[in-house]
Short mmCIF file of C-alpha atoms in Angstrom, two decimals:
data_model
loop_
_atom_site.label_atom_id
_atom_site.label_comp_id
_atom_site.label_asym_id
_atom_site.label_seq_id
_atom_site.Cartn_x
_atom_site.Cartn_y
_atom_site.Cartn_z
CA HIS A 1 -10.39 -4.79 -9.12
CA ILE A 2 -8.91 -3.54 -5.94
CA PRO A 3 -8.23 0.45 -6.30
CA GLY A 4 -4.93 2.17 -5.84
CA PRO A 5 -2.47 4.38 -7.25
CA GLU A 6 -0.85 3.82 -10.67
CA ALA A 7 1.81 2.92 -11.27
CA LYS A 8 3.08 5.79 -13.60
CA GLY A 9 5.62 5.16 -16.66
CA LEU A 10 8.37 2.54 -17.34
CA PHE A 11 9.49 3.65 -13.53
CA GLY A 12 6.57 2.77 -12.27
CA PHE A 13 6.36 -0.55 -14.32
CA TYR A 14 9.38 -2.00 -13.04
CA PHE A 15 9.70 0.00 -9.34
CA GLY A 16 5.74 0.15 -9.19
CA ASN A 17 4.52 3.53 -6.39
CA LEU A 18 8.28 3.61 -4.92
CA ASP A 19 8.08 7.12 -6.82
CA GLN A 20 5.08 7.75 -4.25
CA VAL A 21 7.22 6.79 -1.15
CA LEU A 22 10.96 8.64 -1.52
CA LYS A 23 8.79 11.46 -2.64
CA ILE A 24 7.07 10.97 1.18
CA MET A 25 10.13 10.59 2.37
CA ARG A 26 11.77 12.90 1.50
CA GLU A 27 9.10 15.80 2.82
CA ASP A 28 10.61 13.82 6.29
CA ARG A 29 7.05 11.82 6.51
CA ILE A 30 6.91 8.37 7.30
CA LEU A 31 4.98 5.93 5.25
CA GLY A 32 1.92 5.55 7.61
CA ASP A 33 1.27 9.16 6.59
CA LEU A 34 1.42 8.18 2.91
CA VAL A 35 -0.94 4.79 3.93
CA ILE A 36 -3.40 7.24 5.38
CA LYS A 37 -3.82 8.90 2.17
CA TRP A 38 -4.37 6.49 0.12
CA ASN A 39 -7.08 5.49 2.80
CA HIS A 40 -8.93 8.37 2.77
CA GLN A 41 -8.67 8.57 -1.67
CA TYR A 42 -8.95 4.72 -2.32
CA GLY A 43 -11.43 3.45 0.90
CA SER A 44 -10.69 0.86 3.37
CA VAL A 45 -9.08 -1.77 1.14
CA PHE A 46 -6.67 -0.86 -1.38
CA LYS A 47 -3.19 -2.33 -3.08
CA PHE A 48 0.23 -0.66 -4.15
CA GLN A 49 2.87 -1.63 -5.92
CA PHE A 50 6.34 -1.61 -3.62
CA LEU A 51 9.64 -3.47 -6.29
CA ASN A 52 7.93 -6.32 -7.92
CA LYS A 53 5.59 -7.10 -4.91
CA THR A 54 1.63 -5.72 -4.71
CA ILE A 55 0.77 -4.95 -1.40
CA VAL A 56 -2.96 -4.86 0.10
CA PHE A 57 -4.29 -2.58 3.06
CA THR A 58 -7.87 -3.35 4.97
CA THR A 59 -8.66 -1.14 7.65
CA GLU A 60 -12.22 -2.90 8.13
CA PRO A 61 -12.41 -3.83 11.49
CA ASP A 62 -14.22 -7.79 10.69
CA ALA A 63 -11.88 -8.16 8.11
CA VAL A 64 -8.11 -6.99 10.34
CA LYS A 65 -10.00 -9.16 13.07
CA VAL A 66 -9.96 -12.75 10.68
CA ILE A 67 -6.72 -11.82 9.11
CA LEU A 68 -5.24 -11.63 12.37
CA SER A 69 -7.34 -14.78 14.53
CA PHE A 70 -5.90 -17.27 11.17
CA SER A 71 -2.59 -15.46 10.80
CA TYR A 72 -1.06 -18.72 12.73
CA LEU A 73 -2.19 -21.01 10.50
CA ILE A 74 0.51 -19.11 7.98
CA PHE A 75 3.36 -18.43 9.75
#
């Protein structure tokens, strides 16, 4: 189980956490502010849902190093 914000209701089932992203954009803030808030709330590894995709964020230095060093194999 990877922690993260819950998608609420029927809207959340189809659109994930889009409502939270739109809310922060209406306040003239950027997505990075929301990511920092979730990082403090859920820890260094968390996930959120955007439409039908699940995105996993990490700020763990060792994990970031491994991901970046092996990303050339994927692309």
